[in-house]
CSV table of C-alpha atoms and ligand atoms in Angstrom, one decimal:
chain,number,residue,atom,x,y,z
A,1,UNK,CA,0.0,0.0,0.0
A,2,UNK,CA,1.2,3.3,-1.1
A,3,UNK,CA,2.4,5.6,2.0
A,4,UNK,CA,1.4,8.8,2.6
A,5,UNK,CA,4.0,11.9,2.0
A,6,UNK,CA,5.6,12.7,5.7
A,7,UNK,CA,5.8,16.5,4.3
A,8,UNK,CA,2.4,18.7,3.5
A,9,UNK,CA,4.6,21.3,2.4
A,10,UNK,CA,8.3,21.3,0.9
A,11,UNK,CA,10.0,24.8,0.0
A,12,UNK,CA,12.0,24.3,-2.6
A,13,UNK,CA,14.9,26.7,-3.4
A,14,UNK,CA,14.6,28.1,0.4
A,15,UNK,CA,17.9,29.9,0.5
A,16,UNK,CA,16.5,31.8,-2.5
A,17,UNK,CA,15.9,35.4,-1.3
A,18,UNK,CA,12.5,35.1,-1.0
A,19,UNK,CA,12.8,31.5,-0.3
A,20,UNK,CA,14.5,33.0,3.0
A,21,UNK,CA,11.1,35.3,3.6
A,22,UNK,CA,9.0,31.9,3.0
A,23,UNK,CA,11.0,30.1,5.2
A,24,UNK,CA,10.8,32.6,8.0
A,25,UNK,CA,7.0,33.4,7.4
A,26,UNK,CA,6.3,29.5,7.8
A,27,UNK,CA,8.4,29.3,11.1
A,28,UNK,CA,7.1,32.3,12.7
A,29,UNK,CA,3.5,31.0,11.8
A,30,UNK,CA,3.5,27.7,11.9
A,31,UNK,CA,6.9,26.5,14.0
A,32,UNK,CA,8.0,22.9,13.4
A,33,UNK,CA,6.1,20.3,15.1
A,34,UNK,CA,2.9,22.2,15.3
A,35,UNK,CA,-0.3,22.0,12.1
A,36,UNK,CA,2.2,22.0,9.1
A,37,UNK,CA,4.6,19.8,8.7
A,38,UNK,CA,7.2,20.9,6.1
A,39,UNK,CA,10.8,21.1,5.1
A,40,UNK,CA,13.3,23.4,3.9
A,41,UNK,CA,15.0,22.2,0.0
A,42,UNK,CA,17.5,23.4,-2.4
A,43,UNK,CA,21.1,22.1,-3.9
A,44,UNK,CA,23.2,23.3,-1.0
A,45,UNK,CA,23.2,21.5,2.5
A,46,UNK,CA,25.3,23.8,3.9
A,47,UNK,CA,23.2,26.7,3.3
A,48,UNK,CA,20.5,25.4,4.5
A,49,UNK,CA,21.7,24.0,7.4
A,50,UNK,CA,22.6,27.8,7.7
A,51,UNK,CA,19.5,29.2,6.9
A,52,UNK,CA,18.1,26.8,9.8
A,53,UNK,CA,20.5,28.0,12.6
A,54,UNK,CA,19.6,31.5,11.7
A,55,UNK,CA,15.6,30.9,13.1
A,56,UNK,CA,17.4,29.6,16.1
A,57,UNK,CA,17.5,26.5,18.4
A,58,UNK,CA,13.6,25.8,18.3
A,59,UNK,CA,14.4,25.0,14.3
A,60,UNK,CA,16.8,22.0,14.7
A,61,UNK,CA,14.4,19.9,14.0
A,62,UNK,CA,13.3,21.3,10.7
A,63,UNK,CA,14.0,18.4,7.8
A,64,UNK,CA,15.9,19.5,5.3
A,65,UNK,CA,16.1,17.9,2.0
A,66,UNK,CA,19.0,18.0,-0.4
A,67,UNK,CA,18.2,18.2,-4.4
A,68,UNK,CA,19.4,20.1,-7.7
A,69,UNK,CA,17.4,21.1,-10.0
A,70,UNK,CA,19.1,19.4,-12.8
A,71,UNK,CA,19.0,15.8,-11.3
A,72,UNK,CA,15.7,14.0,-12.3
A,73,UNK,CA,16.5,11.1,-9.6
A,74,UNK,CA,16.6,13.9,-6.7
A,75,UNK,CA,13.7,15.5,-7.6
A,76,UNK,CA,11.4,12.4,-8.3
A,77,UNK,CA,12.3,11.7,-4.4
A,78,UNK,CA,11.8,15.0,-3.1
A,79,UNK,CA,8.3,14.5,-4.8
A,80,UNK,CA,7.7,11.4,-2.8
A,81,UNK,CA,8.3,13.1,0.5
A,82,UNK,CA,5.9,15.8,0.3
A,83,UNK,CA,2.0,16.7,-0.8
A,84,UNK,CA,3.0,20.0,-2.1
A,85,UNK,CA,6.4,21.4,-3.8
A,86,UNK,CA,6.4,25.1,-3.2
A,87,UNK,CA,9.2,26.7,-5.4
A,88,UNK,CA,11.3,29.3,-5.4
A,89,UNK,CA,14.2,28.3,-8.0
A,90,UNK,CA,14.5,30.4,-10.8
A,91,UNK,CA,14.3,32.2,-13.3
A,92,UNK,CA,11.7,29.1,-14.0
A,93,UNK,CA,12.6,29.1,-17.8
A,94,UNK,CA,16.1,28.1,-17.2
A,95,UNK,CA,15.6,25.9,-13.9
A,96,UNK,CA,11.7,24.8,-13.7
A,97,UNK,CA,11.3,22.4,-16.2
A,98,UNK,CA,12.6,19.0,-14.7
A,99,UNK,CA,10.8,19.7,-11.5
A,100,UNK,CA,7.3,20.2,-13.2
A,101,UNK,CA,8.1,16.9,-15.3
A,102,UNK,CA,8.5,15.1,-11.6
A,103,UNK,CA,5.3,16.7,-10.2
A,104,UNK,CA,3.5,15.8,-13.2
A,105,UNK,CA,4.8,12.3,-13.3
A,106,UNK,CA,4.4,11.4,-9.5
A,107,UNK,CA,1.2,13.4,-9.2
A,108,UNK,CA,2.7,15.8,-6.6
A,109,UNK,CA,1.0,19.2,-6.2
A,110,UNK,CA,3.0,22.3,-7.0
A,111,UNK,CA,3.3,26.0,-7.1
A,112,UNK,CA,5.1,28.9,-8.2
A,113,UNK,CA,6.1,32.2,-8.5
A,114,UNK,CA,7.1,32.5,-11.5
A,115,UNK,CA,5.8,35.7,-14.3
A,116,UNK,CA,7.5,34.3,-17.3
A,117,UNK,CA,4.4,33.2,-19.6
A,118,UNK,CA,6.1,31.7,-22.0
A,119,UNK,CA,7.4,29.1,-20.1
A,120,UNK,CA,4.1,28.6,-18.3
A,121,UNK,CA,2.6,28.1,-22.1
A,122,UNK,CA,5.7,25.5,-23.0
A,123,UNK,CA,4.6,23.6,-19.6
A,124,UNK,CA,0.7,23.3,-19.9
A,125,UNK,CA,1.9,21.9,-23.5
A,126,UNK,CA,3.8,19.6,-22.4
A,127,UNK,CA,2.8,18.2,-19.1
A,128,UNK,CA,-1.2,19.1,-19.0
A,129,UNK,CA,-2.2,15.6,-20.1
A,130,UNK,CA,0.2,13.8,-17.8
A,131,UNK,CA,-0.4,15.9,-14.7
A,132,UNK,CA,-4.5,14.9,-15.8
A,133,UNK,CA,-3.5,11.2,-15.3
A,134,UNK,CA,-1.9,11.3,-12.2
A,135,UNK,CA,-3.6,14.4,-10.4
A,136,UNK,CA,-0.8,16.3,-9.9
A,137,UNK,CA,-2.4,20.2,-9.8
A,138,UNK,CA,0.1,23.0,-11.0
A,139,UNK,CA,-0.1,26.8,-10.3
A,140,UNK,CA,1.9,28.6,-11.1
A,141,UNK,CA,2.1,32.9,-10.4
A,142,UNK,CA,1.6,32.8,-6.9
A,143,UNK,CA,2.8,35.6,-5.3
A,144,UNK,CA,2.6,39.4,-6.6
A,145,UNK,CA,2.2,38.6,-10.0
A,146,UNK,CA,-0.5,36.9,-10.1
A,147,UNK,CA,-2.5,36.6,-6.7
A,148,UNK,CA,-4.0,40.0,-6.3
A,149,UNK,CA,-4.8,41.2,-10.2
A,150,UNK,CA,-6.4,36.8,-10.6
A,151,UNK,CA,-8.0,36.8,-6.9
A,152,UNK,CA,-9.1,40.4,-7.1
A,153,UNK,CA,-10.7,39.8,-10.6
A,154,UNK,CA,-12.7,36.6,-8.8
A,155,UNK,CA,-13.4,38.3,-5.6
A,156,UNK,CA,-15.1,41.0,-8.1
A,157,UNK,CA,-16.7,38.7,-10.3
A,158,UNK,CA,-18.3,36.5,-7.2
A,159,UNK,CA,-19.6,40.4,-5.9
A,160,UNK,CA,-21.2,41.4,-9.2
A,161,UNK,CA,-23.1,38.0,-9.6
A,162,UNK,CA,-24.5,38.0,-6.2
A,163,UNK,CA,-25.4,41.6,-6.9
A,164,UNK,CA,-26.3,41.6,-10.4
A,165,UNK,CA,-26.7,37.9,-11.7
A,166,UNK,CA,-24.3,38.4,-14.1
A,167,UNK,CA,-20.4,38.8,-14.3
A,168,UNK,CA,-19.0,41.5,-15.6
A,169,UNK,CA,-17.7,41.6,-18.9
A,170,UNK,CA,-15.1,45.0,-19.0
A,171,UNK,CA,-13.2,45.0,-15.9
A,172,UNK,CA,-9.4,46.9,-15.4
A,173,UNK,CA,-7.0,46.9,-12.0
A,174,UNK,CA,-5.8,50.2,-11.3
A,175,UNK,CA,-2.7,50.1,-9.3
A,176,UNK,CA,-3.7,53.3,-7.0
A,177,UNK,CA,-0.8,53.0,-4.4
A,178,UNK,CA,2.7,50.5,-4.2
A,179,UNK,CA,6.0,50.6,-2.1
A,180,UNK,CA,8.7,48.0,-2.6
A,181,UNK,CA,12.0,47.0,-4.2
A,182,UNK,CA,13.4,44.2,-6.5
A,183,UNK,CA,15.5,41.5,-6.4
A,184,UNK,CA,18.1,39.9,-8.2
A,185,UNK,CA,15.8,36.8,-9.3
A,186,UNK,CA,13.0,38.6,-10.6
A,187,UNK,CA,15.7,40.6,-12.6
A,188,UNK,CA,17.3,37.3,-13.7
A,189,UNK,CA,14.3,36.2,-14.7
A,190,UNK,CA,13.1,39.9,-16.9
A,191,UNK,CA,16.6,40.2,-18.3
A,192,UNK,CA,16.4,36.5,-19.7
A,193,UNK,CA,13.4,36.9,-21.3
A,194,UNK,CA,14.2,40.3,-23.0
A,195,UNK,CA,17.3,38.6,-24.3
A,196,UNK,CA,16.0,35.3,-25.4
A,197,UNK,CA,12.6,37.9,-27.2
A,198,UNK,CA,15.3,40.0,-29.0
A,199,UNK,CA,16.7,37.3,-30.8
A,200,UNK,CA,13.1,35.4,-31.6
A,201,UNK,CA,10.1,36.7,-33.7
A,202,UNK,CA,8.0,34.2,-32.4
A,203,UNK,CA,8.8,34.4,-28.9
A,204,UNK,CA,8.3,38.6,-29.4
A,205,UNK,CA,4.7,37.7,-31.0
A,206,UNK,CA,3.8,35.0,-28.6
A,207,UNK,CA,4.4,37.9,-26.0
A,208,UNK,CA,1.8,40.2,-28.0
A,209,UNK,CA,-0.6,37.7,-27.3
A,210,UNK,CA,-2.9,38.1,-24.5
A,211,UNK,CA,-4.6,35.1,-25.0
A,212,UNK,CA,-1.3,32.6,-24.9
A,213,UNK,CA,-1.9,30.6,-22.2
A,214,UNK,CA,-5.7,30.4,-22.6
A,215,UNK,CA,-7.0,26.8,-24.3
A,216,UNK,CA,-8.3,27.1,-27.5
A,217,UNK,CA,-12.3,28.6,-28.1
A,218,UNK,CA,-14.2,28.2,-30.9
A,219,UNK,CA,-15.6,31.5,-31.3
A,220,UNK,CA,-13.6,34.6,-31.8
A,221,UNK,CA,-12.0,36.0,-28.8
A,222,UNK,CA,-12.4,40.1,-28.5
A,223,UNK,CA,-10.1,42.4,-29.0
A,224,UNK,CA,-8.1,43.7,-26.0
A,225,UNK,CA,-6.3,46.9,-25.0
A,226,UNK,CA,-3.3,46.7,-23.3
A,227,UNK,CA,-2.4,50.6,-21.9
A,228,UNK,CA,0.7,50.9,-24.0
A,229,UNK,CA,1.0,54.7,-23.4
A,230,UNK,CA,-0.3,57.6,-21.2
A,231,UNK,CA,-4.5,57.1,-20.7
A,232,UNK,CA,-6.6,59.5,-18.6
A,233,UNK,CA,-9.0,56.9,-17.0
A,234,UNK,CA,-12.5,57.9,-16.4
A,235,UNK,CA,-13.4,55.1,-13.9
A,236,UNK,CA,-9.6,55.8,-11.9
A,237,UNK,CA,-10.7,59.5,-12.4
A,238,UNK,CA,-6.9,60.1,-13.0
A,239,UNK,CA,-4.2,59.5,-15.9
A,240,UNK,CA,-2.8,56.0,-15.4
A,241,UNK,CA,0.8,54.6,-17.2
A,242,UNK,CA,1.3,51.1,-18.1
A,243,UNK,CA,2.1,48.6,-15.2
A,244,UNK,CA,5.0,46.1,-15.2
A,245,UNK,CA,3.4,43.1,-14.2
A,246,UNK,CA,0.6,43.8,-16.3
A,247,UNK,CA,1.6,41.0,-19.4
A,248,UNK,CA,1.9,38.1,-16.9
A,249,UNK,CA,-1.3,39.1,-15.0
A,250,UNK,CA,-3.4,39.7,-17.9
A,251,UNK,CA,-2.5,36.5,-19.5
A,252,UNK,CA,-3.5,35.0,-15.7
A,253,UNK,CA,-6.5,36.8,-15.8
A,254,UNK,CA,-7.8,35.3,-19.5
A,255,UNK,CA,-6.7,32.0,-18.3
A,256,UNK,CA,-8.9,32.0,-15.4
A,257,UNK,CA,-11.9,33.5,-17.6
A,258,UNK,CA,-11.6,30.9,-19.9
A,259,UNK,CA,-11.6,28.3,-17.5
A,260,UNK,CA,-14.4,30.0,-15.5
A,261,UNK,CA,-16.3,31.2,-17.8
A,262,UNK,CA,-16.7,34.8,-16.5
A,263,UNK,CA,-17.9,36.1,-19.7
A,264,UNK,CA,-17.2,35.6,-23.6
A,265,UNK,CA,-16.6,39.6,-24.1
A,266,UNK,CA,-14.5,39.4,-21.2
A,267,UNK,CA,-11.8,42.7,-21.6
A,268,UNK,CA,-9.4,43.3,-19.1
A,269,UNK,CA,-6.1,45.6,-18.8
A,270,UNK,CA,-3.9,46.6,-16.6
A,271,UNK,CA,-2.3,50.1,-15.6
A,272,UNK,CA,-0.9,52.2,-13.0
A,273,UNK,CA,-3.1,55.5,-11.7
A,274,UNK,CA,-0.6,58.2,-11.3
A,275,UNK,CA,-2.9,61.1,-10.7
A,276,UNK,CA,-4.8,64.0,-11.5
A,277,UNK,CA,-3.9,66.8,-13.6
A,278,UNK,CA,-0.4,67.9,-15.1
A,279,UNK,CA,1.0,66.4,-11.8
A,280,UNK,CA,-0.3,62.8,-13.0
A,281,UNK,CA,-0.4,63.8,-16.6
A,282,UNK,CA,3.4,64.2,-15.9
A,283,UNK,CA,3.9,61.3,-13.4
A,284,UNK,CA,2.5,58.9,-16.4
A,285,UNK,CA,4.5,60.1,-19.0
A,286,UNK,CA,7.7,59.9,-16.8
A,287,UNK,CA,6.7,56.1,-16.0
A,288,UNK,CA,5.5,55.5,-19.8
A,289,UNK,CA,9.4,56.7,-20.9
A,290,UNK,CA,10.8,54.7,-17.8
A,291,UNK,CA,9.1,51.5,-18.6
A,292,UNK,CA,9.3,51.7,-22.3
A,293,UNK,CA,13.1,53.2,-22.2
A,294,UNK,CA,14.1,50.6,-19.3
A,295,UNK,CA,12.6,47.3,-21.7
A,296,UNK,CA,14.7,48.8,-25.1
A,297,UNK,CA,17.4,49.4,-23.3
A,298,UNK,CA,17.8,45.6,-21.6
A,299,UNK,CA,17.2,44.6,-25.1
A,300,UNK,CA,20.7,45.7,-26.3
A,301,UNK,CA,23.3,43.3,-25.7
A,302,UNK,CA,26.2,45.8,-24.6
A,303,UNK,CA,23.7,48.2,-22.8
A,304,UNK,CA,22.1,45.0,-20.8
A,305,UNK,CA,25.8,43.8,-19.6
A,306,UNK,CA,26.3,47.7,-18.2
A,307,UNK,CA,22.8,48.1,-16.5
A,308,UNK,CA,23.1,44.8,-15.0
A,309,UNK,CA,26.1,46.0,-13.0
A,310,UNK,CA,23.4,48.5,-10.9
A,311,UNK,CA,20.9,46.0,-10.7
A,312,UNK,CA,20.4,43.6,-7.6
A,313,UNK,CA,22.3,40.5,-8.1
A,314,UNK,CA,21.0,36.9,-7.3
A,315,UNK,CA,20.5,36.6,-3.8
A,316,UNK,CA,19.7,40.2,-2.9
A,317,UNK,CA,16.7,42.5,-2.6
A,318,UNK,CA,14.7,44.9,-1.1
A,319,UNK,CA,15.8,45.4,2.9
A,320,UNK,CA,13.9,44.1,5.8
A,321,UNK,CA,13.0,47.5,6.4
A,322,UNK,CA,11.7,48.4,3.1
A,323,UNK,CA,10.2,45.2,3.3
A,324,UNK,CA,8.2,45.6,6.2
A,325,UNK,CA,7.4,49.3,5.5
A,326,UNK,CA,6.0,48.3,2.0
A,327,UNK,CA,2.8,48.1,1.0
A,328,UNK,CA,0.3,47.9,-2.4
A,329,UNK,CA,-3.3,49.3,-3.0
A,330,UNK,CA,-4.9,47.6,-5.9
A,331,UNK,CA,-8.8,48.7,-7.7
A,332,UNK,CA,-10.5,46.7,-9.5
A,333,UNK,CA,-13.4,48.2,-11.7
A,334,UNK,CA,-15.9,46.2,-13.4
A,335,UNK,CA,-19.0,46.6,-15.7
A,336,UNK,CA,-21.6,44.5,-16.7
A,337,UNK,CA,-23.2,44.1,-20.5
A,338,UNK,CA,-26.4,45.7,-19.2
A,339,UNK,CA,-24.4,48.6,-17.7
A,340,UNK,CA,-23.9,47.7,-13.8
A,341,UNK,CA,-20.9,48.7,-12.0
A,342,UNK,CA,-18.7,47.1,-8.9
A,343,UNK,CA,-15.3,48.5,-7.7
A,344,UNK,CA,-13.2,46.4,-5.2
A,345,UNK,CA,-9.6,47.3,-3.3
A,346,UNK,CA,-7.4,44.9,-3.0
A,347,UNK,CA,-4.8,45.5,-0.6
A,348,UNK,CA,-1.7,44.1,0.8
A,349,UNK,CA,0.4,45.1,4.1
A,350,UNK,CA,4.3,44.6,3.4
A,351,UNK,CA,6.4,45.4,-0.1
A,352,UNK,CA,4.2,43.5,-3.1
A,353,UNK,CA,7.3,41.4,-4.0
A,354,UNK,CA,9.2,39.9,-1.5
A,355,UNK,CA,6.6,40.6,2.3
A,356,UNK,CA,3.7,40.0,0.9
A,357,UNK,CA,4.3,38.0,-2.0
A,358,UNK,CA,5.9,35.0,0.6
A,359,UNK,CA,2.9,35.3,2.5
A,360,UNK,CA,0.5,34.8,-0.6
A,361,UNK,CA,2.4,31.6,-1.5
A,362,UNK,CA,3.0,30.3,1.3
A,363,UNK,CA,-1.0,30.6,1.9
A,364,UNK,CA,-1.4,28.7,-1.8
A,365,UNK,CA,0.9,25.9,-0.9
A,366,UNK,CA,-1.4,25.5,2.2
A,367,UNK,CA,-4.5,25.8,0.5
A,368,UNK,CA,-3.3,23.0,-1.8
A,369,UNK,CA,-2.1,20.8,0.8
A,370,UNK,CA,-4.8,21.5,3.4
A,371,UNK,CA,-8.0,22.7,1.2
A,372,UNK,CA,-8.7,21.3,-1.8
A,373,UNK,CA,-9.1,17.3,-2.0
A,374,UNK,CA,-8.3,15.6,-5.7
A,375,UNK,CA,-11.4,14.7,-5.7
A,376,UNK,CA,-12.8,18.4,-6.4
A,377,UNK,CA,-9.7,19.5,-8.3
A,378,UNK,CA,-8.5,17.1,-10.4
A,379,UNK,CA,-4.9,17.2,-11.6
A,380,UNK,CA,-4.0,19.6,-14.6
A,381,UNK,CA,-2.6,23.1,-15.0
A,382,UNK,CA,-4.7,26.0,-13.1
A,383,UNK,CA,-5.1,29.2,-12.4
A,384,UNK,CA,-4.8,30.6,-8.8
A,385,UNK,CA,-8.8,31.6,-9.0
A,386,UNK,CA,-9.6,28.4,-10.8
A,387,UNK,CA,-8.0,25.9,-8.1
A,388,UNK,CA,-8.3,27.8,-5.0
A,389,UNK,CA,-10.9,30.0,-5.4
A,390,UNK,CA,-12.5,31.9,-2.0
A,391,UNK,CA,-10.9,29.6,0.4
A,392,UNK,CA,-7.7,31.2,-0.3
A,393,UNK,CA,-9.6,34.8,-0.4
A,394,UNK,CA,-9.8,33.8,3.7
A,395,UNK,CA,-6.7,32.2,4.1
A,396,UNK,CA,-5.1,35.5,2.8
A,397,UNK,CA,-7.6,38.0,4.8
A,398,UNK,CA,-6.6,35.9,7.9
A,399,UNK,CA,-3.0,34.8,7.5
A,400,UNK,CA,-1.4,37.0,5.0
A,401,UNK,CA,-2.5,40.6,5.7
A,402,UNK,CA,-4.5,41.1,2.1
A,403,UNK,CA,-7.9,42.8,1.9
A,404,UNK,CA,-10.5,42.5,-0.3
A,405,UNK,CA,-13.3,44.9,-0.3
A,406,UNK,CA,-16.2,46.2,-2.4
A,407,UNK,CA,-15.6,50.1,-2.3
A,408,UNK,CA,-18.1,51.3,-5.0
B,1,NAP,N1,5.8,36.5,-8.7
B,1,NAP,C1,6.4,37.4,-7.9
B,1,NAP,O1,5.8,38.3,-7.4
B,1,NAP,C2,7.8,37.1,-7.5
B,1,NAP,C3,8.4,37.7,-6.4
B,1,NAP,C4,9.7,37.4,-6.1
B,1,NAP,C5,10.4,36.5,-6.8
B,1,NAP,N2,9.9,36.0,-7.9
B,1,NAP,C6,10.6,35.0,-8.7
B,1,NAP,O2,11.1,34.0,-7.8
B,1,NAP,C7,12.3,33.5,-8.2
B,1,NAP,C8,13.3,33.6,-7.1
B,1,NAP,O3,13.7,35.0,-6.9
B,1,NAP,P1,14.9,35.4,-5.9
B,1,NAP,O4,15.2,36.8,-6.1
B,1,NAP,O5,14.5,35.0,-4.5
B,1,NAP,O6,16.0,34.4,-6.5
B,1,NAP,P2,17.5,34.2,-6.0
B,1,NAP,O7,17.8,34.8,-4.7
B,1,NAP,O8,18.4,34.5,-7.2
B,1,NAP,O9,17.6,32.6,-5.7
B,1,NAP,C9,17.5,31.7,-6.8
B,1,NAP,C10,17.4,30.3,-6.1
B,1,NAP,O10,17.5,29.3,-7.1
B,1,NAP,C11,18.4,28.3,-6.6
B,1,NAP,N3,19.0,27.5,-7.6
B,1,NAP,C12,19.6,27.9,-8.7
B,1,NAP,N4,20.0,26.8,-9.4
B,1,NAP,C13,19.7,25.7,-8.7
B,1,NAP,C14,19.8,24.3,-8.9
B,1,NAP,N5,20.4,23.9,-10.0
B,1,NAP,N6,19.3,23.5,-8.1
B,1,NAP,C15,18.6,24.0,-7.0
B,1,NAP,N7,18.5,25.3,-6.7
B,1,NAP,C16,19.0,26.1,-7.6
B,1,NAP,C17,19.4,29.0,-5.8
B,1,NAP,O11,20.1,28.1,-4.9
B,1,NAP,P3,21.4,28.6,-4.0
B,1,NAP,O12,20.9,29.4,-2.9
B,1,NAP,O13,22.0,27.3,-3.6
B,1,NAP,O14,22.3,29.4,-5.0
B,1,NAP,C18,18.5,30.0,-5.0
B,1,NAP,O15,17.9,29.4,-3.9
B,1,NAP,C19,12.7,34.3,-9.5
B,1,NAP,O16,12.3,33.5,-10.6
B,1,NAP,C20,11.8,35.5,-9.4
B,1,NAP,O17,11.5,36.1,-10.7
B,1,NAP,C21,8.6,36.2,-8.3
């Protein structure tokens, strides 16, 4: 008879920077011994027996279990041990692949953080089908990009349909207030996807895509409008500029409505509200350049190589400080066909990327380990709104310090 895992939860890549803030999250919350059982992972013993030492003596008995990325054998085993693989290795298009092939083969639950679509297309391409036969679940995007825009989206589409009976078909996030920093993953990560899209015209097309990681529809999909430039926004009441994270989460977003079925005109962009008058007028032009000037620039070889130097390098990232003192404020403004409208807030209590975003996953690993049986989730590729729906709405309200209200 087949035993059961001894780990609900394993981090993988722990000594990862935010693999660090996951680490310490789960200890503080959760210690060792008490309602989760879980263990730190990654390629290094020795830096994770350091990690260890550095939540003091209480952690001793914290399991640690050693495995590289690259060895098939190591991961298949890690995959035994535990119900859930929560990962931090990345950038994911470089490193994720053999682990997702060892979820999907052993039927071991996983999630992610990573924002690099096209891998996550490449993946639901080639492991879907398996990961259906052995009820392995995958989500992937769960931290800052995607929790908030996917689970704000759903917390607004469950409002407007207990309000109105119907979803909303045109809904936009507004990103109305954010504090934080970057690390030197998540700028691994952008800088090899800039460099392996300057060199592709597929890739750079795929990318144009919104609907790239969406399954296939019969009827014809409508047209939607990315904010490219500077937009005065009547519902924001305010000039908004485009948003960073806005191609991963929109693509998240039109994943979820076609697998939910929100609507078949569903619209949704992405943007960041910057103000009113020439103030914000201003402020979005100067982001618009930023962005825009920031993405050509990475895409030139020799300019890349000198930017890189004043970028965070692997391993670093935004201080504990500016980590605690962060914060995002998220809106989320829908309409209906017939003409109703819903605003939510969406909020989140330390910086979006590293604070908050180890809380979010760390509450989806949970909710995949604790929440949701196989038996009403089935193993394939999902969304964070398609798999975990509200009981991760709570989980994050309680444990993770979001908020999610209707303000309008
Ligand atoms: N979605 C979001 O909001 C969000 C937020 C933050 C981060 N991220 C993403 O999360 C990832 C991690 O970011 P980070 O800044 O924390 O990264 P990081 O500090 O550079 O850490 C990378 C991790 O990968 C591990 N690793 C590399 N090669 C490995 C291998 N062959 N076997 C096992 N482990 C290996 C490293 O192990 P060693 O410690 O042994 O070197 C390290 O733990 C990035 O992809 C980033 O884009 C996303």
């Amino acid at each position: 008879m087949p035993t059961s895992p001894a780990f609900d939860i394993v981090v993988f890549g722990a000594t990862s920077f935010v693999g660090q803030i996951i680490t310490r999250y789960l200890f503080d919350q959760y210690g060792v011994d008490g309602p989760v059982n879980w263990a730190i992972a990654g390629r290094s013993e020795s830096k994770l027996l350091a990690l260890r030492t550095t939540l003091g003596k209480s952690a001793d008995p914290l399991p640690i279990v050693v495995a590289d990325a690259q060895s098939a054998d190591a991961l298949r085993n890690l995959c035994t041990k535990t119900k859930v693989v929560m990962s931090t290795v990345g950038p994911y298009a470089l490193y994720g692949e053999p682990l997702i092939k060892a979820c999907a083969e052993t039927g071991t639950d996983y999630c992610d953080l990573t924002g690099e679509a096209p891998w996550i297309k490449r993946m639901i391409e080639k492991y879907e089908a398996t990961a259906q036969q052995t009820g392995a679940r995958i989500v992937h995007s769960c931290g800052y990009d995607s929790i908030p825009s996917d689970m704000g989206v759903y917390f607004l589409q469950q409002q407007a349909k207990e309000r109105f009976g119907q979803y909303c078909s045109t809904v936009k996030m507004r990103v109305k207030a954010a504090k934080g920093g970057v690390s030197g993953g998540t700028i691994a990560s952008m800088l090899n996807l800039v460099k392996k899209a300057s060199g592709d015209a597929t890739l750079r097309k795929e990318l144009a895509n919104p609907y790239s990681i969406c399954p296939p529809v019969e009827y014809v999909r409508p047209k939607q409008k990315p904010i490219m430039s500077v937009v005065y926004d009547t519902d924001a009441k305010a000039w908004v500029a485009p948003f960073v994270m806005a191609a991963v989460n929109e693509r998240v977003v039109q994943r979820s409505n076609a697998l939910l079925h929100y609507h078949k005109n569903f619209t949704y962009n992405e943007a960041v509200r910057t103000g009113k008058g020439p103030l914000g007028f201003m402020g979005a032009a100067a982001v618009t350049m930023a962005t825009g000037g920031f993405m050509v620039a990475v895409a030139i070889p020799p300019i890349r190589g000198f930017i890189h130097l004043f970028l965070p390098k692997p391993g670093e990232g935004p201080s504990p400080e500016a980590q605690r003192t962060g914060y995002f404020v998220h809106e989320v403004y829908g309409q209906t066909e017939s003409g109703q409208s819903l605003t939510v807030r969406v909020s989140g209590d330390r910086d979006p990327g590293y604070g908050s975003t180890a809380k979010m996953i760390s509450q989806a690993g949970l909710c995949l380990a604790q929440d949701i049986a196989k038996t009403d989730k089935p193993g394939g590729f999902y969304t964070p709104a398609v798999l975990f729906g509200h009981r991760l709405i709570e989980r994050l309200q309680s444990f993770a310090g979001l908020t999610f209200d209707v303000v309008g």
